[in-house]
Amino acid sequence: MDKDFYKLCQQKNDCLQAQYETERKYIYNKYNQEFTVLEGFFDFCIELGKVLDSYIPEPEKPFLQFALLRIHERALKISREAKIMMENGSASGAIARWRTLFEFSVVANILIKYPDLAQKYIDYAAVDDYKFARRLVEYQDRLNLFHYDLSAFHDIEMAYRNVKAKYSWTGKQDYEWAKNDEIKAPNLFNLAKAVGLEHLYAYVDEAHKYNHPCMRYLLSDRGSKPTEDDLQSYLFSPSGIELPVQLTAISLQTINCAVIAGYAQLYSANGEQLGCYLLQNKDFPATIIELVKERILKQEGQTDAD
């Protein structure tokens, strides 16, 4: 590596790091209460997951419970990623992670409403795996990634072809596994509407405005430059942390409710214990919403006084 180039990068990094630490400290102090409650919510989710997992000691779980527990684990990971984004001042980045969290909340409730779809949802992972691997194979020369093993692609492709044949899937729709007599057009909005979560979909549409422009540029084959407005909308968060911290807590709560409902169907489930977890589950987002409400009202009061 060129030493002068490395030194220049190091100097810029030191400057940006100092600025970043100042901004991060300000954000963490401002939203410290919300972050504390959210971290407590994560600990609650870990405890809940362990309890639910203990209800089925054998390795082979029923399809519904297996799917729900996997969604619960991934949702917790994504929620932590959203919190990291918030702590670093990226409201738009946190909203982007929330979009995936919202999708999980919709899917979890779809599986509760239509439990016969659970196996199809699990099997559909083969379609997603294939789409990802196919892109890597297609662009492996242009990606120029060091030591990226694509030797398993044949097995991934075979699994993909098997599930397509089993369910007569086309492999062209993201939610093809959810199609049934009641859901004719399985897209995210229709699925959300089927389980009463369409009122949150407006935030999904809004999030697209702030997170897609720069990604379109980065993934563009032509390398065309985005407009200045597009750059600004990507580089700077559209609002404070108030919105993503509430949405993250709300969707995580929704997922917990669905998972608890699914595991309550097991003969080995402790109904009283699950009832206590269900009550506790409501407290975390309610507390965060109240903290945000108090801050906004206080800020508005200060503005009026000025």
Short mmCIF file of C-alpha atoms in Angstrom, two decimals:
data_model
loop_
_atom_site.label_atom_id
_atom_site.label_comp_id
_atom_site.label_asym_id
_atom_site.label_seq_id
_atom_site.Cartn_x
_atom_site.Cartn_y
_atom_site.Cartn_z
CA MET A 1 0.00 0.00 0.00
CA ASP A 2 1.20 3.51 -0.82
CA LYS A 3 2.42 5.07 2.46
CA ASP A 4 1.39 8.63 1.54
CA PHE A 5 -2.10 7.47 0.60
CA TYR A 6 -2.41 5.53 3.86
CA LYS A 7 -1.22 8.56 5.86
CA LEU A 8 -3.81 10.78 4.15
CA CYS A 9 -6.57 8.29 4.98
CA GLN A 10 -5.39 8.13 8.58
CA GLN A 11 -5.45 11.92 8.96
CA LYS A 12 -8.97 12.17 7.56
CA ASN A 13 -10.08 9.30 9.76
CA ASP A 14 -8.74 10.97 12.92
CA CYS A 15 -10.58 14.18 12.05
CA LEU A 16 -13.85 12.42 11.33
CA GLN A 17 -13.50 10.24 14.41
CA ALA A 18 -13.22 13.27 16.68
CA GLN A 19 -16.31 14.84 15.10
CA TYR A 20 -18.17 11.54 15.31
CA GLU A 21 -17.42 11.08 19.02
CA THR A 22 -18.74 14.57 19.82
CA GLU A 23 -21.98 14.00 17.91
CA ARG A 24 -22.44 10.51 19.32
CA LYS A 25 -22.04 11.75 22.90
CA TYR A 26 -24.65 14.45 22.32
CA ILE A 27 -27.16 11.99 20.83
CA TYR A 28 -26.65 9.38 23.53
CA ASN A 29 -27.13 11.95 26.29
CA LYS A 30 -30.25 13.35 24.65
CA TYR A 31 -31.92 9.97 24.11
CA ASN A 32 -30.34 8.12 27.01
CA GLN A 33 -33.68 7.22 28.62
CA GLU A 34 -35.13 5.77 25.42
CA PHE A 35 -31.96 3.79 24.74
CA THR A 36 -31.97 2.43 28.29
CA VAL A 37 -35.57 1.21 27.99
CA LEU A 38 -34.87 -0.25 24.53
CA GLU A 39 -31.84 -2.14 25.85
CA GLY A 40 -34.04 -3.47 28.66
CA PHE A 41 -36.53 -4.58 26.02
CA PHE A 42 -33.76 -6.54 24.29
CA ASP A 43 -32.90 -8.32 27.54
CA PHE A 44 -36.59 -9.14 27.98
CA CYS A 45 -36.71 -10.62 24.46
CA ILE A 46 -33.67 -12.81 25.16
CA GLU A 47 -35.30 -14.13 28.33
CA LEU A 48 -38.59 -14.72 26.50
CA GLY A 49 -36.83 -16.59 23.70
CA LYS A 50 -35.07 -18.90 26.15
CA VAL A 51 -38.34 -19.68 27.93
CA LEU A 52 -40.18 -20.41 24.70
CA ASP A 53 -37.36 -22.62 23.46
CA SER A 54 -37.52 -24.63 26.67
CA TYR A 55 -41.13 -25.60 25.97
CA ILE A 56 -39.94 -27.91 23.19
CA PRO A 57 -36.94 -29.89 24.45
CA GLU A 58 -36.71 -32.13 21.38
CA PRO A 59 -34.63 -30.85 18.44
CA GLU A 60 -37.47 -31.10 15.91
CA LYS A 61 -39.92 -28.26 16.51
CA PRO A 62 -43.34 -27.96 14.84
CA PHE A 63 -43.19 -25.81 11.71
CA LEU A 64 -45.12 -22.89 13.19
CA GLN A 65 -43.09 -22.63 16.38
CA PHE A 66 -39.81 -23.15 14.53
CA ALA A 67 -40.63 -20.35 12.08
CA LEU A 68 -41.76 -17.99 14.85
CA LEU A 69 -38.68 -18.57 16.98
CA ARG A 70 -36.41 -17.95 13.99
CA ILE A 71 -38.27 -14.71 13.25
CA HIS A 72 -37.93 -13.72 16.90
CA GLU A 73 -34.16 -14.28 16.88
CA ARG A 74 -33.64 -12.33 13.65
CA ALA A 75 -35.92 -9.52 14.84
CA LEU A 76 -33.83 -9.05 17.97
CA LYS A 77 -30.65 -8.85 15.89
CA ILE A 78 -32.19 -6.26 13.55
CA SER A 79 -33.50 -4.24 16.50
CA ARG A 80 -29.98 -4.06 17.91
CA GLU A 81 -28.70 -2.90 14.53
CA ALA A 82 -31.37 -0.19 14.47
CA LYS A 83 -30.30 0.93 17.96
CA ILE A 84 -26.67 1.20 16.82
CA MET A 85 -27.84 3.38 13.93
CA MET A 86 -29.78 5.59 16.34
CA GLU A 87 -26.85 5.92 18.72
CA ASN A 88 -24.75 7.13 15.82
CA GLY A 89 -27.29 9.71 14.72
CA SER A 90 -28.62 7.96 11.63
CA ALA A 91 -32.38 8.11 11.87
CA SER A 92 -32.71 7.15 8.20
CA GLY A 93 -30.42 4.14 8.71
CA ALA A 94 -32.48 3.05 11.72
CA ILE A 95 -35.69 3.39 9.71
CA ALA A 96 -34.13 1.21 7.00
CA ARG A 97 -33.53 -1.55 9.54
CA TRP A 98 -37.04 -1.02 10.94
CA ARG A 99 -38.51 -1.75 7.50
CA THR A 100 -37.15 -5.28 7.78
CA LEU A 101 -38.41 -5.49 11.36
CA PHE A 102 -41.85 -4.42 10.16
CA GLU A 103 -41.75 -7.14 7.52
CA PHE A 104 -41.00 -9.72 10.20
CA SER A 105 -43.89 -8.46 12.32
CA VAL A 106 -46.24 -8.86 9.35
CA VAL A 107 -44.93 -12.34 8.52
CA ALA A 108 -45.19 -13.51 12.15
CA ASN A 109 -48.83 -12.46 12.32
CA ILE A 110 -49.59 -14.02 8.93
CA LEU A 111 -48.25 -17.32 10.26
CA ILE A 112 -50.46 -17.02 13.35
CA LYS A 113 -53.52 -16.33 11.20
CA TYR A 114 -52.65 -19.01 8.62
CA PRO A 115 -50.50 -21.62 10.44
CA ASP A 116 -50.65 -23.95 7.44
CA LEU A 117 -48.28 -21.51 5.67
CA ALA A 118 -45.47 -22.11 8.18
CA GLN A 119 -43.77 -24.92 6.26
CA LYS A 120 -44.00 -22.97 3.01
CA TYR A 121 -42.41 -19.96 4.72
CA ILE A 122 -39.54 -22.11 5.99
CA ASP A 123 -39.03 -23.78 2.60
CA TYR A 124 -39.08 -20.43 0.82
CA ALA A 125 -35.67 -19.69 2.35
CA ALA A 126 -34.26 -21.84 -0.45
CA VAL A 127 -35.58 -19.31 -2.98
CA ASP A 128 -34.00 -16.37 -1.15
CA ASP A 129 -30.70 -18.23 -0.81
CA TYR A 130 -30.65 -18.98 -4.51
CA LYS A 131 -31.39 -15.39 -5.54
CA PHE A 132 -28.50 -14.13 -3.41
CA ALA A 133 -26.06 -16.80 -4.59
CA ARG A 134 -27.06 -16.34 -8.22
CA ARG A 135 -26.15 -12.65 -8.04
CA LEU A 136 -22.74 -13.49 -6.61
CA VAL A 137 -22.10 -15.98 -9.39
CA GLU A 138 -23.34 -13.56 -12.04
CA TYR A 139 -21.09 -10.73 -10.86
CA GLN A 140 -18.20 -12.65 -9.30
CA ASP A 141 -15.65 -11.18 -11.72
CA ARG A 142 -16.83 -7.61 -11.17
CA LEU A 143 -17.17 -8.04 -7.40
CA ASN A 144 -13.49 -8.92 -7.12
CA LEU A 145 -13.95 -10.28 -3.60
CA PHE A 146 -10.96 -12.07 -2.13
CA HIS A 147 -11.51 -15.75 -1.32
CA TYR A 148 -15.31 -15.86 -1.62
CA ASP A 149 -16.28 -19.54 -1.91
CA LEU A 150 -19.08 -20.23 -4.42
CA SER A 151 -18.60 -23.99 -4.53
CA ALA A 152 -21.94 -24.61 -2.77
CA PHE A 153 -23.93 -22.92 -5.53
CA HIS A 154 -24.89 -26.23 -7.16
CA ASP A 155 -26.51 -27.48 -3.94
CA ILE A 156 -28.27 -24.15 -3.44
CA GLU A 157 -29.62 -24.28 -6.99
CA MET A 158 -30.88 -27.85 -6.54
CA ALA A 159 -32.70 -26.92 -3.32
CA TYR A 160 -34.26 -23.98 -5.16
CA ARG A 161 -35.47 -26.15 -8.03
CA ASN A 162 -36.90 -28.73 -5.61
CA VAL A 163 -39.06 -26.26 -3.67
CA LYS A 164 -40.21 -24.60 -6.89
CA ALA A 165 -41.40 -27.96 -8.16
CA LYS A 166 -42.95 -28.91 -4.82
CA TYR A 167 -45.13 -25.79 -4.56
CA SER A 168 -45.34 -24.75 -8.22
CA TRP A 169 -43.63 -21.46 -7.39
CA THR A 170 -42.29 -19.14 -10.06
CA GLY A 171 -39.51 -17.75 -7.85
CA LYS A 172 -40.32 -14.24 -9.04
CA GLN A 173 -42.43 -12.97 -6.11
CA ASP A 174 -41.01 -12.14 -2.70
CA TYR A 175 -44.02 -13.43 -0.77
CA GLU A 176 -45.13 -16.24 -3.05
CA TRP A 177 -45.25 -18.61 -0.09
CA ALA A 178 -48.13 -16.58 1.43
CA LYS A 179 -50.55 -16.96 -1.47
CA ASN A 180 -53.78 -18.69 -0.48
CA ASP A 181 -57.53 -18.46 -1.05
CA GLU A 182 -57.77 -15.18 0.91
CA ILE A 183 -54.49 -13.54 -0.17
CA LYS A 184 -54.56 -13.46 -3.96
CA ALA A 185 -51.77 -10.91 -4.48
CA PRO A 186 -49.12 -11.51 -1.78
CA ASN A 187 -47.21 -8.24 -1.45
CA LEU A 188 -46.14 -6.60 1.79
CA PHE A 189 -49.03 -4.13 1.89
CA ASN A 190 -51.67 -6.81 1.29
CA LEU A 191 -50.12 -9.04 3.93
CA ALA A 192 -50.02 -6.14 6.39
CA LYS A 193 -53.66 -5.38 5.62
CA ALA A 194 -54.61 -9.01 6.22
CA VAL A 195 -53.31 -8.81 9.80
CA GLY A 196 -54.29 -5.21 10.60
CA LEU A 197 -50.83 -3.65 10.34
CA GLU A 198 -51.39 -1.53 7.24
CA HIS A 199 -51.50 1.65 9.37
CA LEU A 200 -47.70 1.37 9.75
CA TYR A 201 -47.09 0.89 6.04
CA ALA A 202 -47.03 4.66 5.46
CA TYR A 203 -43.68 4.75 7.27
CA VAL A 204 -42.35 2.08 4.89
CA ASP A 205 -43.23 4.28 1.92
CA GLU A 206 -41.67 7.31 3.62
CA ALA A 207 -38.47 5.43 4.40
CA HIS A 208 -37.93 4.65 0.72
CA LYS A 209 -37.46 8.35 0.02
CA TYR A 210 -34.47 8.60 2.34
CA ASN A 211 -32.67 5.30 1.79
CA HIS A 212 -33.01 4.37 -1.86
CA PRO A 213 -31.42 7.28 -3.80
CA CYS A 214 -27.81 6.67 -2.83
CA MET A 215 -28.16 2.88 -3.08
CA ARG A 216 -29.47 3.31 -6.62
CA TYR A 217 -26.25 5.19 -7.35
CA LEU A 218 -23.99 2.63 -5.69
CA LEU A 219 -25.63 -0.29 -7.49
CA SER A 220 -25.92 1.47 -10.84
CA ASP A 221 -24.13 -0.35 -13.66
CA ARG A 222 -23.62 2.96 -15.45
CA GLY A 223 -22.16 4.71 -12.42
CA SER A 224 -24.32 7.79 -13.00
CA LYS A 225 -24.11 10.42 -10.30
CA PRO A 226 -27.15 11.12 -8.11
CA THR A 227 -28.58 14.59 -7.89
CA GLU A 228 -27.58 16.85 -5.03
CA ASP A 229 -31.04 16.48 -3.50
CA ASP A 230 -30.69 12.70 -3.58
CA LEU A 231 -27.32 12.88 -1.86
CA GLN A 232 -28.62 15.18 0.84
CA SER A 233 -31.62 12.96 1.54
CA TYR A 234 -29.32 9.99 2.02
CA LEU A 235 -26.47 11.58 3.96
CA PHE A 236 -28.59 13.47 6.47
CA SER A 237 -31.36 11.94 8.56
CA PRO A 238 -34.79 13.44 7.83
CA SER A 239 -35.71 13.70 11.50
CA GLY A 240 -34.55 12.95 15.01
CA ILE A 241 -34.40 9.58 16.72
CA GLU A 242 -37.97 9.92 18.04
CA LEU A 243 -39.59 8.10 15.13
CA PRO A 244 -37.30 5.05 14.69
CA VAL A 245 -37.02 4.37 18.42
CA GLN A 246 -40.82 4.21 18.71
CA LEU A 247 -41.29 2.13 15.57
CA THR A 248 -38.60 -0.33 16.61
CA ALA A 249 -40.22 -0.87 20.01
CA ILE A 250 -43.73 -1.17 18.53
CA SER A 251 -42.76 -3.76 15.90
CA LEU A 252 -40.67 -5.77 18.35
CA GLN A 253 -43.66 -5.83 20.69
CA THR A 254 -45.89 -7.02 17.83
CA ILE A 255 -43.48 -9.85 17.04
CA ASN A 256 -43.36 -10.90 20.69
CA CYS A 257 -47.16 -11.05 20.81
CA ALA A 258 -47.27 -13.28 17.73
CA VAL A 259 -44.55 -15.59 19.04
CA ILE A 260 -46.25 -15.91 22.43
CA ALA A 261 -49.57 -16.67 20.71
CA GLY A 262 -47.91 -19.38 18.63
CA TYR A 263 -46.23 -21.06 21.57
CA ALA A 264 -49.37 -20.82 23.71
CA GLN A 265 -50.86 -23.50 21.43
CA LEU A 266 -48.38 -26.09 22.71
CA TYR A 267 -49.52 -28.57 25.36
CA SER A 268 -46.22 -27.98 27.19
CA ALA A 269 -46.74 -24.19 27.38
CA ASN A 270 -47.21 -22.49 30.75
CA GLY A 271 -50.25 -20.26 30.19
CA GLU A 272 -49.76 -18.23 33.37
CA GLN A 273 -46.11 -17.59 32.58
CA LEU A 274 -46.91 -16.52 29.02
CA GLY A 275 -49.63 -14.19 30.32
CA CYS A 276 -47.08 -12.43 32.54
CA TYR A 277 -44.70 -12.02 29.60
CA LEU A 278 -47.52 -10.65 27.49
CA LEU A 279 -48.25 -7.95 30.09
CA GLN A 280 -44.59 -7.01 30.45
CA ASN A 281 -44.27 -6.85 26.69
CA LYS A 282 -46.67 -3.88 26.57
CA ASP A 283 -44.71 -1.78 29.05
CA PHE A 284 -41.56 -1.21 26.99
CA PRO A 285 -42.98 0.54 23.91
CA ALA A 286 -45.54 2.38 26.07
CA THR A 287 -42.71 3.78 28.21
CA ILE A 288 -40.66 4.82 25.17
CA ILE A 289 -43.66 6.53 23.56
CA GLU A 290 -44.33 8.42 26.79
CA LEU A 291 -40.68 9.56 27.03
CA VAL A 292 -40.76 10.84 23.46
CA LYS A 293 -44.08 12.57 24.08
CA GLU A 294 -42.74 14.34 27.17
CA ARG A 295 -39.64 15.56 25.32
CA ILE A 296 -41.58 16.88 22.34
CA LEU A 297 -44.10 18.68 24.56
CA LYS A 298 -41.25 20.17 26.58
CA GLN A 299 -39.48 21.37 23.45
CA GLU A 300 -42.70 22.91 22.12
CA GLY A 301 -43.20 24.65 25.46
CA GLN A 302 -39.71 26.10 25.34
CA THR A 303 -40.29 27.33 21.78
CA ASP A 304 -43.54 29.02 22.76
CA ALA A 305 -41.89 30.66 25.74
CA ASP A 306 -39.10 32.01 23.56
#
